[in-house]
XYZ file of C-alpha atoms in Angstrom:
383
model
C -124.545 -24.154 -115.631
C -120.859 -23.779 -115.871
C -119.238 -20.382 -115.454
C -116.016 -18.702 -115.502
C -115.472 -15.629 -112.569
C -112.324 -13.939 -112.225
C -108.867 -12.846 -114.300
C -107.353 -15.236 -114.909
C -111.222 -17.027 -114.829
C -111.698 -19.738 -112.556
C -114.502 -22.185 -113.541
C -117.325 -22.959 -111.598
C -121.015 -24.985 -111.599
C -123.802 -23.660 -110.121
C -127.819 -24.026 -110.212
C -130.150 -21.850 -112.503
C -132.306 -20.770 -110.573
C -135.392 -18.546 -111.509
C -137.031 -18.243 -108.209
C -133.956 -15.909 -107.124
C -131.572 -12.764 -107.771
C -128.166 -13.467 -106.471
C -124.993 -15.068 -108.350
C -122.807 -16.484 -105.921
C -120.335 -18.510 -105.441
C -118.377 -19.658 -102.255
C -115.213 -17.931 -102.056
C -112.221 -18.217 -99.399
C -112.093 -17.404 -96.534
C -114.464 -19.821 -95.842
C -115.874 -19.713 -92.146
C -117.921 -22.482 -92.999
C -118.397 -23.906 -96.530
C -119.793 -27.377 -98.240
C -117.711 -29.543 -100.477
C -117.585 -28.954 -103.765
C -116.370 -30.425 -106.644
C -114.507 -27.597 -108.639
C -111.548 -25.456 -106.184
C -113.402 -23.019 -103.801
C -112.912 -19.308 -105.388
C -110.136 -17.198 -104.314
C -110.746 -13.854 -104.504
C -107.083 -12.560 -103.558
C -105.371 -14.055 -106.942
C -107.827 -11.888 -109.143
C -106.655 -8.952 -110.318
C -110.969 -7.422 -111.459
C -112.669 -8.614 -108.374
C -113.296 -5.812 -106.152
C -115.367 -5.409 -102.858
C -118.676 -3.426 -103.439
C -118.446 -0.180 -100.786
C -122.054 0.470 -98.881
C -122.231 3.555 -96.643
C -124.801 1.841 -94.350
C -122.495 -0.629 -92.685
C -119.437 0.290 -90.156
C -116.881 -1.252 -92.365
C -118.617 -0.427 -95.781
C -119.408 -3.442 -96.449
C -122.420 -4.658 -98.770
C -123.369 -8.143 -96.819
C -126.330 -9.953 -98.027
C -128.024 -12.825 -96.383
C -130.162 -15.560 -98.475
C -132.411 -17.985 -96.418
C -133.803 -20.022 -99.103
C -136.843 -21.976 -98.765
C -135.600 -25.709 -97.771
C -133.695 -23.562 -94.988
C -130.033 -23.817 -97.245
C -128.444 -20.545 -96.979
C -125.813 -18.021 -98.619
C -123.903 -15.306 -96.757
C -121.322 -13.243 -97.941
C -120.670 -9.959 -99.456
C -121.215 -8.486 -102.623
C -118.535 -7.591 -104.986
C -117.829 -6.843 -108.619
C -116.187 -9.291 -110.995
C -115.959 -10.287 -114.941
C -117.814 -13.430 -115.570
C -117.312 -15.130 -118.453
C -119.662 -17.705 -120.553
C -118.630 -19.987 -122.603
C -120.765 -20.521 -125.507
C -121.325 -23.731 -127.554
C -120.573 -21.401 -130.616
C -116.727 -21.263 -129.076
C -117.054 -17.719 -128.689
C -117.060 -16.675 -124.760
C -119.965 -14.170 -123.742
C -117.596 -11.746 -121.332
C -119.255 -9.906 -118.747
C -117.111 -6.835 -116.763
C -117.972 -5.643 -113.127
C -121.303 -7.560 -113.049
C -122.183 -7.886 -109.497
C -121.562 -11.256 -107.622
C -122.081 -12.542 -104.311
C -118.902 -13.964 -102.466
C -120.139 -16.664 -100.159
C -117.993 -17.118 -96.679
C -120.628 -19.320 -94.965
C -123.272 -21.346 -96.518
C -125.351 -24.794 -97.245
C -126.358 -26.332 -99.605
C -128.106 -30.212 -100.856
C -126.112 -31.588 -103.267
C -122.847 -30.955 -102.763
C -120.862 -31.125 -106.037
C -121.868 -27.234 -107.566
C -120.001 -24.048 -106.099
C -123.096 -21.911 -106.330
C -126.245 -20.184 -107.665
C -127.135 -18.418 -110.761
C -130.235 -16.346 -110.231
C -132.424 -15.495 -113.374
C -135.426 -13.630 -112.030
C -136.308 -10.622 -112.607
C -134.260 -9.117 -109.457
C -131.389 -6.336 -110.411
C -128.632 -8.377 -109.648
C -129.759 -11.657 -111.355
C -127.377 -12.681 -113.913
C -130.732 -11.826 -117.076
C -130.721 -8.465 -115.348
C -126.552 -7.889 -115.793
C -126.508 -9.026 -119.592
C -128.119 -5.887 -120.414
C -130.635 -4.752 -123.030
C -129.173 -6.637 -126.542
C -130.062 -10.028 -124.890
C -133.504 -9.159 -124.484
C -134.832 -10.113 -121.142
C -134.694 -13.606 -123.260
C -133.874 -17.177 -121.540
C -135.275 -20.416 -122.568
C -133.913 -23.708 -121.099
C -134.733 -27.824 -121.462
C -134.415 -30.114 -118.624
C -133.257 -33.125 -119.147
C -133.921 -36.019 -116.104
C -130.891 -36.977 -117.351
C -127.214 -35.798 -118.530
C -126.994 -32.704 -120.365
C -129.197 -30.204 -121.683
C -129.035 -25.673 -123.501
C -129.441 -22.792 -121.914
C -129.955 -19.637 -124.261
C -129.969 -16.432 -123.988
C -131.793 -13.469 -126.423
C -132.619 -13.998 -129.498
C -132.011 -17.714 -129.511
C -133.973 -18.008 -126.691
C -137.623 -17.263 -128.649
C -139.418 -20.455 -128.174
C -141.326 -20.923 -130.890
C -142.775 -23.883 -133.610
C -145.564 -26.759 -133.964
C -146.604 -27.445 -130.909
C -145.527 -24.231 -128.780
C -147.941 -23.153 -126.479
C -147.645 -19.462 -124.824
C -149.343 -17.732 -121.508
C -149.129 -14.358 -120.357
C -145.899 -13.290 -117.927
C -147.341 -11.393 -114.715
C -145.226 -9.403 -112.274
C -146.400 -8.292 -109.075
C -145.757 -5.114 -107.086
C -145.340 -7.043 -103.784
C -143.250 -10.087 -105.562
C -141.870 -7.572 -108.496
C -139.383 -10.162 -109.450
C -140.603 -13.606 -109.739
C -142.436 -14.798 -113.000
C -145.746 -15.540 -112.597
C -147.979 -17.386 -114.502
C -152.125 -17.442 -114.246
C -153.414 -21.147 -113.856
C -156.964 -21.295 -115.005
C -157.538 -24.887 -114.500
C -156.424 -28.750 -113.958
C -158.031 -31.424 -116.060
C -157.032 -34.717 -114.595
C -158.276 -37.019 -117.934
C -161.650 -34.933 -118.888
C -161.960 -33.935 -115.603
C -161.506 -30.058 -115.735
C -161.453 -28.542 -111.711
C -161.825 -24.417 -112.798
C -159.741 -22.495 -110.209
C -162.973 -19.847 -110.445
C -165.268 -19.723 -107.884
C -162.367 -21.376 -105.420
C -159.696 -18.397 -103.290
C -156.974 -19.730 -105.728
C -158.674 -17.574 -109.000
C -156.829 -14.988 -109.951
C -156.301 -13.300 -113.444
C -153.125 -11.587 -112.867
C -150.970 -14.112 -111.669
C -151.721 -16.986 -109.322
C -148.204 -19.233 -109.664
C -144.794 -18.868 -109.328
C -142.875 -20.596 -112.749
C -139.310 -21.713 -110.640
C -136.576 -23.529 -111.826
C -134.911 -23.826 -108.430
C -138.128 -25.412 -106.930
C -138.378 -29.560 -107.482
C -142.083 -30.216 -107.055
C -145.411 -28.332 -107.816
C -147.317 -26.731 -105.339
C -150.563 -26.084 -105.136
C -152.717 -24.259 -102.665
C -154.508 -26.497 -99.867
C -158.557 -25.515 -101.185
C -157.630 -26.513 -104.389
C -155.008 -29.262 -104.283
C -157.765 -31.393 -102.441
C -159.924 -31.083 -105.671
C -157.300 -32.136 -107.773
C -156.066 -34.786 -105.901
C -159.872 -35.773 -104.971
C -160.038 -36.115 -109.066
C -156.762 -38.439 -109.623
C -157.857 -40.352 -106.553
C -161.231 -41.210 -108.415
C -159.151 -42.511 -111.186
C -156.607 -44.961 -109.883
C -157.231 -47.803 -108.360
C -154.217 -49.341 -106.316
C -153.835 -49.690 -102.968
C -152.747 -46.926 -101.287
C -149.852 -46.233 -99.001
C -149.155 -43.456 -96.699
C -146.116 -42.103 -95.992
C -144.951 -40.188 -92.533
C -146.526 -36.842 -94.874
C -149.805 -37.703 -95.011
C -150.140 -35.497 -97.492
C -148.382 -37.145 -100.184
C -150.752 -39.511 -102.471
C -148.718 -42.694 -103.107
C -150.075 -46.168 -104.559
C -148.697 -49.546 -104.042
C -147.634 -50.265 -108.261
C -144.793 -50.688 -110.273
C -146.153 -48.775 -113.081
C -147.658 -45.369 -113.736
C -150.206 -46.459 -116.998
C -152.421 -46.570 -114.001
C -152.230 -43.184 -113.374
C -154.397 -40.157 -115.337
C -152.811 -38.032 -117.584
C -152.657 -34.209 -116.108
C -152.964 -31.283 -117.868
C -152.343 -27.656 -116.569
C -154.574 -24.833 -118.326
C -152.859 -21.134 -118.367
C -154.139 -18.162 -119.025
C -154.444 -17.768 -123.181
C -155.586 -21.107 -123.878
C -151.931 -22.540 -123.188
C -153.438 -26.163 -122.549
C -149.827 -27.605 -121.235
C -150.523 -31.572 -121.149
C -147.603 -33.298 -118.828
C -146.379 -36.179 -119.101
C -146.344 -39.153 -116.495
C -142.917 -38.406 -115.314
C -143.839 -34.752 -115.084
C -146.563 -35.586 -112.270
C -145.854 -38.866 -110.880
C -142.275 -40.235 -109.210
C -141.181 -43.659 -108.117
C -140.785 -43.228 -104.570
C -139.055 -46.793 -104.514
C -140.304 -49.983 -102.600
C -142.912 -50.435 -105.330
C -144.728 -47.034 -104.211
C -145.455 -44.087 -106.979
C -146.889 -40.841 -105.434
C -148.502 -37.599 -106.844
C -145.930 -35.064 -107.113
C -148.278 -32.210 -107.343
C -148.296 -31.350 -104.037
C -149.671 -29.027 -100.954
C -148.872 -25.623 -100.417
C -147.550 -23.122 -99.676
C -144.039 -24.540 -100.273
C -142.259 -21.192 -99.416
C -144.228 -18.604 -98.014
C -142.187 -15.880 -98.916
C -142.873 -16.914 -103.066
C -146.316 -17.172 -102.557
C -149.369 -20.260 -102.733
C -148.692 -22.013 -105.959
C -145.417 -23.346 -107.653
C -144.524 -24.321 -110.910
C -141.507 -26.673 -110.518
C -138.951 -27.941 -112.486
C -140.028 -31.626 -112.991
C -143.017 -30.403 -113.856
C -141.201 -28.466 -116.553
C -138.933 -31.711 -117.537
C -138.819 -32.586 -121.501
C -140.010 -29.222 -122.525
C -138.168 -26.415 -123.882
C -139.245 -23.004 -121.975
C -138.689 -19.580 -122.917
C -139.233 -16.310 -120.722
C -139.807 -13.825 -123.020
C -139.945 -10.029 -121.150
C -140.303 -7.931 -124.397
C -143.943 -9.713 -125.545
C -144.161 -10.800 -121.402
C -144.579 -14.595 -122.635
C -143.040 -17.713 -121.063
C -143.515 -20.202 -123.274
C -143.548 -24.378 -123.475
C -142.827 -26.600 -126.385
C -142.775 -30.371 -125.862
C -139.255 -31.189 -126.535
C -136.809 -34.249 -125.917
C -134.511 -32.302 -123.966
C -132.098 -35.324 -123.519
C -131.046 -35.527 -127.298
C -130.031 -31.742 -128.625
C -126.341 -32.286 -128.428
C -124.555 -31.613 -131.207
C -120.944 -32.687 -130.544
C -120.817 -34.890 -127.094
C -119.424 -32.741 -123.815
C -117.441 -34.054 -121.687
C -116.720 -32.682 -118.135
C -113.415 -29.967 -119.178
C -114.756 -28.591 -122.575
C -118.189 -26.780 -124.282
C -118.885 -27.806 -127.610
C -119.705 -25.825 -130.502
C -123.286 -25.776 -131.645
C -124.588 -22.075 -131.647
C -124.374 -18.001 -130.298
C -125.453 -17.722 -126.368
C -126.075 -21.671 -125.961
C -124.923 -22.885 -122.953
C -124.469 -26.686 -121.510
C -126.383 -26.941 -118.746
C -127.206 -30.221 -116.500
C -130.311 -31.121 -114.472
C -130.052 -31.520 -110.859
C -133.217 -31.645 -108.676
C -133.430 -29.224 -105.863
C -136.005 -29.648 -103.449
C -137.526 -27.123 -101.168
C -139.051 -29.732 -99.060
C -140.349 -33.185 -98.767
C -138.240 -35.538 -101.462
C -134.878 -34.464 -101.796
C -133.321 -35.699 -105.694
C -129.037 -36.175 -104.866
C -126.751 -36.212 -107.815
C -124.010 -39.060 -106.947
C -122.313 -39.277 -110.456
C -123.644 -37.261 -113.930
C -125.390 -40.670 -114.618
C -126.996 -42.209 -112.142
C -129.943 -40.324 -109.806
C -130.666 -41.487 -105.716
C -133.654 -40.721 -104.265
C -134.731 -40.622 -100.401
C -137.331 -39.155 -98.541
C -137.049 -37.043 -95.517
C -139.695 -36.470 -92.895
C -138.239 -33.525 -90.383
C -141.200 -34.120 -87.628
C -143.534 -30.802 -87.101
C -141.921 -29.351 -90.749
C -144.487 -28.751 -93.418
């Protein structure tokens, strides 16, 4: 998602990311940054950015410290700063003193955005900072390819034929992640009920995360899902250095069964084959529902983003729905973008473009806004 931070505003591109708070972007002095593709921020040449003052550090200083959950990292200092949003509509979405994070030493996979924009439910997230006429209200559509919106309140509402809707959970202990209550996983007609296994829950069970690539799924019940696709497919099977990963020898996936995930509410979301399966390359295809927990500190289960590819979803905090409508997310340009310029097309729209970010296991590199590398990555002793 492209943003503008600063006066005069600098732009800069930087991952949604609903699994966190923070909106950061590397800034200089840099004790140790990553290349990116837009100029590194300089605080010193604007004239709204100002330090944040905390009374419980010897300089006054308001440090933070992010450790995400492929061990990439953020640490800086919090400051205030107008961001600014360009719209499709042409009108810019201005946004005064709206706390930022000012990265002097981080890493990150992927090298060509400057930052993060978090969009939990954390005080400092950018849906947090846009205040109460937008609603709580996001909805986005990832596109495996080139560019996809981003909306915010009212246009965000996800609604129409074929719209299915599940209850939005927060927890006390995890107060500002989105959670979602699985109920089940059919793999074909094969429904495997989460009730009667440690994963049931009906207040919440999975985390919905944009910034997570893959879906994970607790170890009790992955191995009944998996058990279920295994009885399905045929091929011959390959193993990879993670043992855990299901893979098949085939160059197509109309062998594989079609998975749907149940939610709380009768929200019956069926995926698609891309949504569930990936070409792992050398004629392999593997399960990309996975074994958890991915990142302990989020909790058992994730929702991930490829999971969440080709469907327009909405978070919607003032009914507490997220919602999922089956959606080409690849065609809803109106005017064609280019790199320097947002197009016009309507109010709090935003351009945004899909990069995969993994937390572990298969790591999905952006080389060039068309063309997508995979590798995998097998860190000995890391789960």
């Amino acid at each position: 998602m492209k943003l503008q931070i600063g006066t005069p505003p600098v732009e800069f591109e930087a991952l949604i990311d609903t699994g966190s708070s923070v909106i950061w972007t590397q800034c200089l002095p840099c004790l140790n940054c990553y290349d990116q593709r837009n100029p590194i921020f300089d605080p010193s040449k604007s004239s709204t950015y100002q330090d944040l003052r905390c009374n419980n550090t010897p300089d006054h200083s308001c440090v933070y410290d992010i450790v995400y959950a492929d061990h990439t990292y953020s640490i800086g200092s919090f400051a205030t700063e107008t961001v600014t949003i360009k719209s499709t509509s042409g009108q810019s979405y201005v946004m005064p003193e709206t706390i930022i994070g000012c990265s002097h030493n981080s890493s990150m996979l992927g090298r060509s955005f400057s930052g993060m924009v978090g969009l939990n439910l954390g005080r400092s997230s950018l849906v947090s900072q846009m205040g109460k006429h937008m609603q709580g209200a996001i909805s986005y559509c990832f596109s495996p390819e080139g560019t996809s919106k981003i909306h915010f309140g009212s246009n965000a509402i996800v609604s129409g034929e074929g719209t299915v809707s599940t209850t939005m959970f927060m927890k006390k202990e995890n107060h500002v992640f989105y959670y979602l209550n699985l109920d089940a996983v059919s793999v074909e007609e094969t429904r495997i009920e989460t009730l009667g296994t440690p994963f049931h829950a009906v207040d919440g069970n999975i985390i919905i995360d944009s910034g997570t690539t893959f879906t994970y799924l607790p170890a009790s019940y992955y191995s009944l899902v998996r058990e279920a696709v295994e009885k399905v497919v045929t091929a011959e099977r390959v193993t990879y250095q993670d043992d855990y990963s299901l893979c098949y020898v085939t160059d197509t996936m109309d062998i594989f069964p079609v998975i749907t995930m149940h939610f709380s509410g009768g929200a019956d979301l069926v995926l698609g084959k891309n949504n569930t399966y990936m070409d792992y390359g050398e004629g392999a295809i593997c399960l990309i529902i996975i074994c958890g927990p991915a990142a302990p500190n989020f909790g058992e289960a994730i929702f991930g983003n490829i999971a969440q590819n080709n469907f327009l979803v909405g978070y919607d905090l003032s009914s507490r729905l997220v919602s999922f409508k089956p959606t080409d997310c690849g065609v809803t340009q109106d005017i064609p973008i280019d790199d320097n310029s947002i197009s016009a097309a309507s109010l709090f729209q935003f351009n945004i473009k899909y990069f995969g970010r993994a937390k572990s296991g298969l790591f999905v590199l952006q080389t060039n806004p068309h063309k997508l590398v995979r590798f995998h990555l097998c860190i000995p002793g890391d789960s």
